[in-house]
Amino acid sequence: MLRRLFSKPSAQAAAPAVDPDLTTLSIRKFVDAAPTPQAAIDVFAGRWASSFPDLDPPVQAGDVPHFTIDHRPRQAAAKLGDAQGRLDGYRILELGPLEGGHTYQLERLGAEVTAIEGNAEAYLKCLVAKELTGMRSRFLLGNFTKHLQSQGADAWDMIFASGVLYHMVRPLELIALICRAAPRAYLWTHYYDPERSEGFAGAMDDHNGFTAEHFQKHYGDRSHGRFWGGLAEAQRYLKADDIVAAFRAFGHDRVEVLETNLEHPHGPCFTLATSRST
């Protein structure tokens, strides 16, 4: 698999058809130096979002504290975990782990985590992070919506979905799948606010009888090394009230808004803890 991802085609090989939805993953193939944590990080030099402040020896990567200060995993545990704010024994499916920072924190809180990532570069970064931090969590490469479609009811104890809903082609379907797959969920997402969101085009979406308007905006260039969006060419935002209503309609009748941020540089966002009452 790795050879297929990284190797150059032979001179005799036919050029593949151009697909505008695909980009090329290119890395330096050989490392002629003693092995170090920094060497592993530098496979994707200049392309990391996350920092790794707890590694010894220290490394230079990104600058976002997903592995340490980011409070979302602890918030999920406090609201949806046990009385001690722990996740011991919880089987958690994480959607879109990016570089494994939230995965790392969820694991340290006691959870057994399986994380699904559809960006091949981000998936490989998760494997680098797993090696450097000693994580036991499992990382899978692929489309988590298709995985959830194959899952039965309550296949997981919790779904952790941070920064993924607005990247979905059909966000209502994802909410429905989350509500079926687990009795509780933690969601952080951007949403559409007509007073603060610009450049979006509205369209109606329906899933199993629940209808809401979503608002689409194209990403633009998806080929650069710091693109961390979704698998489609556009992002689709729902209104905050419609997100809450969708969770309730699809079975998570207890929905608590934990935080709202109207000043986020990429638009308004909020955090939800959802669960079933029975």
mmCIF file of C-alpha atoms in Angstrom, residues 65-184:
data_model
loop_
_atom_site.group_PDB
_atom_site.id
_atom_site.type_symbol
_atom_site.label_atom_id
_atom_site.label_comp_id
_atom_site.label_asym_id
_atom_site.label_seq_id
_atom_site.Cartn_x
_atom_site.Cartn_y
_atom_site.Cartn_z
ATOM 1 C CA PRO A 65 -1.971 22.367 21.043
ATOM 2 C CA HIS A 66 -4.304 19.516 20.054
ATOM 3 C CA PHE A 67 -2.337 17.050 22.199
ATOM 4 C CA THR A 68 -2.279 19.155 25.364
ATOM 5 C CA ILE A 69 -4.197 22.388 25.985
ATOM 6 C CA ASP A 70 -7.154 21.763 23.652
ATOM 7 C CA HIS A 71 -9.956 21.142 26.150
ATOM 8 C CA ARG A 72 -12.497 19.363 23.954
ATOM 9 C CA PRO A 73 -11.665 15.760 24.947
ATOM 10 C CA ARG A 74 -11.750 16.684 28.642
ATOM 11 C CA GLN A 75 -15.027 18.513 28.112
ATOM 12 C CA ALA A 76 -16.501 15.431 26.428
ATOM 13 C CA ALA A 77 -15.402 13.278 29.351
ATOM 14 C CA ALA A 78 -16.809 15.709 31.909
ATOM 15 C CA LYS A 79 -20.227 15.833 30.219
ATOM 16 C CA LEU A 80 -20.590 12.316 28.832
ATOM 17 C CA GLY A 81 -18.165 10.205 30.855
ATOM 18 C CA ASP A 82 -18.410 8.740 34.349
ATOM 19 C CA ALA A 83 -18.848 10.596 37.628
ATOM 20 C CA GLN A 84 -15.103 11.204 37.833
ATOM 21 C CA GLY A 85 -14.957 12.773 34.375
ATOM 22 C CA ARG A 86 -13.240 9.707 32.955
ATOM 23 C CA LEU A 87 -13.893 7.533 29.912
ATOM 24 C CA ASP A 88 -12.617 4.213 31.256
ATOM 25 C CA GLY A 89 -14.149 1.347 29.310
ATOM 26 C CA TYR A 90 -15.791 3.603 26.730
ATOM 27 C CA ARG A 91 -15.530 2.475 23.109
ATOM 28 C CA ILE A 92 -15.300 5.721 21.156
ATOM 29 C CA LEU A 93 -15.446 6.235 17.412
ATOM 30 C CA GLU A 94 -13.664 9.449 16.479
ATOM 31 C CA LEU A 95 -14.540 11.029 13.141
ATOM 32 C CA GLY A 96 -11.694 12.875 11.424
ATOM 33 C CA PRO A 97 -8.777 12.725 13.903
ATOM 34 C CA LEU A 98 -6.560 14.954 11.689
ATOM 35 C CA GLU A 99 -3.214 14.275 13.445
ATOM 36 C CA GLY A 100 -4.365 12.298 16.478
ATOM 37 C CA GLY A 101 -4.282 15.021 19.124
ATOM 38 C CA HIS A 102 -7.811 14.477 20.397
ATOM 39 C CA THR A 103 -7.311 10.721 20.053
ATOM 40 C CA TYR A 104 -4.305 10.949 22.361
ATOM 41 C CA GLN A 105 -6.243 12.863 24.992
ATOM 42 C CA LEU A 106 -9.288 10.577 24.808
ATOM 43 C CA GLU A 107 -7.024 7.569 25.288
ATOM 44 C CA ARG A 108 -5.370 9.165 28.312
ATOM 45 C CA LEU A 109 -8.852 9.654 29.755
ATOM 46 C CA GLY A 110 -9.331 5.890 29.585
ATOM 47 C CA ALA A 111 -11.160 5.412 26.285
ATOM 48 C CA GLU A 112 -10.629 2.705 23.702
ATOM 49 C CA VAL A 113 -10.558 4.779 20.517
ATOM 50 C CA THR A 114 -10.978 3.900 16.869
ATOM 51 C CA ALA A 115 -10.455 6.936 14.632
ATOM 52 C CA ILE A 116 -11.341 7.155 10.932
ATOM 53 C CA GLU A 117 -9.578 9.662 8.674
ATOM 54 C CA GLY A 118 -10.333 10.211 4.978
ATOM 55 C CA ASN A 119 -7.289 12.381 4.213
ATOM 56 C CA ALA A 120 -4.407 10.015 3.403
ATOM 57 C CA GLU A 121 -1.757 12.508 4.514
ATOM 58 C CA ALA A 122 -3.537 13.158 7.810
ATOM 59 C CA TYR A 123 -3.899 9.403 8.314
ATOM 60 C CA LEU A 124 -0.156 8.898 7.891
ATOM 61 C CA LYS A 125 0.503 11.771 10.302
ATOM 62 C CA CYS A 126 -1.698 9.970 12.822
ATOM 63 C CA LEU A 127 0.532 6.912 12.465
ATOM 64 C CA VAL A 128 3.623 9.073 13.047
ATOM 65 C CA ALA A 129 1.976 10.583 16.125
ATOM 66 C CA LYS A 130 0.956 7.133 17.346
ATOM 67 C CA GLU A 131 4.558 5.938 17.137
ATOM 68 C CA LEU A 132 6.023 9.019 18.818
ATOM 69 C CA THR A 133 3.505 9.186 21.676
ATOM 70 C CA GLY A 134 2.962 5.473 22.280
ATOM 71 C CA MET A 135 -0.768 5.551 21.579
ATOM 72 C CA ARG A 136 -2.663 2.253 21.483
ATOM 73 C CA SER A 137 -5.639 3.656 19.570
ATOM 74 C CA ARG A 138 -6.546 2.319 16.151
ATOM 75 C CA PHE A 139 -6.491 4.543 13.067
ATOM 76 C CA LEU A 140 -8.375 3.613 9.902
ATOM 77 C CA LEU A 141 -8.151 5.228 6.457
ATOM 78 C CA GLY A 142 -11.398 5.845 4.635
ATOM 79 C CA ASN A 143 -14.805 7.497 4.536
ATOM 80 C CA PHE A 144 -16.378 7.436 7.995
ATOM 81 C CA THR A 145 -19.883 8.031 6.611
ATOM 82 C CA LYS A 146 -19.659 4.795 4.636
ATOM 83 C CA HIS A 147 -18.333 3.041 7.739
ATOM 84 C CA LEU A 148 -21.247 4.312 9.834
ATOM 85 C CA GLN A 149 -23.709 3.189 7.153
ATOM 86 C CA SER A 150 -22.497 -0.374 7.754
ATOM 87 C CA GLN A 151 -22.748 -0.189 11.551
ATOM 88 C CA GLY A 152 -25.673 -1.431 13.597
ATOM 89 C CA ALA A 153 -27.377 0.416 16.430
ATOM 90 C CA ASP A 154 -25.192 1.316 19.415
ATOM 91 C CA ALA A 155 -22.026 -0.120 17.888
ATOM 92 C CA TRP A 156 -20.116 2.425 19.990
ATOM 93 C CA ASP A 157 -20.480 4.017 23.410
ATOM 94 C CA MET A 158 -19.759 7.506 22.099
ATOM 95 C CA ILE A 159 -19.095 9.323 18.846
ATOM 96 C CA PHE A 160 -16.534 12.144 19.021
ATOM 97 C CA ALA A 161 -16.930 14.463 16.024
ATOM 98 C CA SER A 162 -14.850 17.625 16.110
ATOM 99 C CA GLY A 163 -14.598 19.774 12.995
ATOM 100 C CA VAL A 164 -16.266 17.425 10.528
ATOM 101 C CA LEU A 165 -20.008 18.112 10.194
ATOM 102 C CA TYR A 166 -19.649 21.175 7.960
ATOM 103 C CA HIS A 167 -17.401 19.240 5.571
ATOM 104 C CA MET A 168 -20.126 16.688 4.779
ATOM 105 C CA VAL A 169 -21.982 16.483 1.471
ATOM 106 C CA ARG A 170 -25.073 15.461 3.446
ATOM 107 C CA PRO A 171 -24.680 16.716 7.012
ATOM 108 C CA LEU A 172 -28.169 15.591 8.070
ATOM 109 C CA GLU A 173 -27.312 12.023 7.133
ATOM 110 C CA LEU A 174 -24.204 12.157 9.308
ATOM 111 C CA ILE A 175 -26.227 13.366 12.296
ATOM 112 C CA ALA A 176 -28.699 10.505 11.792
ATOM 113 C CA LEU A 177 -25.879 7.966 11.546
ATOM 114 C CA ILE A 178 -24.240 9.316 14.706
ATOM 115 C CA CYS A 179 -27.522 9.055 16.609
ATOM 116 C CA ARG A 180 -27.945 5.436 15.508
ATOM 117 C CA ALA A 181 -24.354 4.356 16.118
ATOM 118 C CA ALA A 182 -24.025 5.492 19.748
ATOM 119 C CA PRO A 183 -26.230 6.588 22.658
ATOM 120 C CA ARG A 184 -24.123 9.709 23.192
#
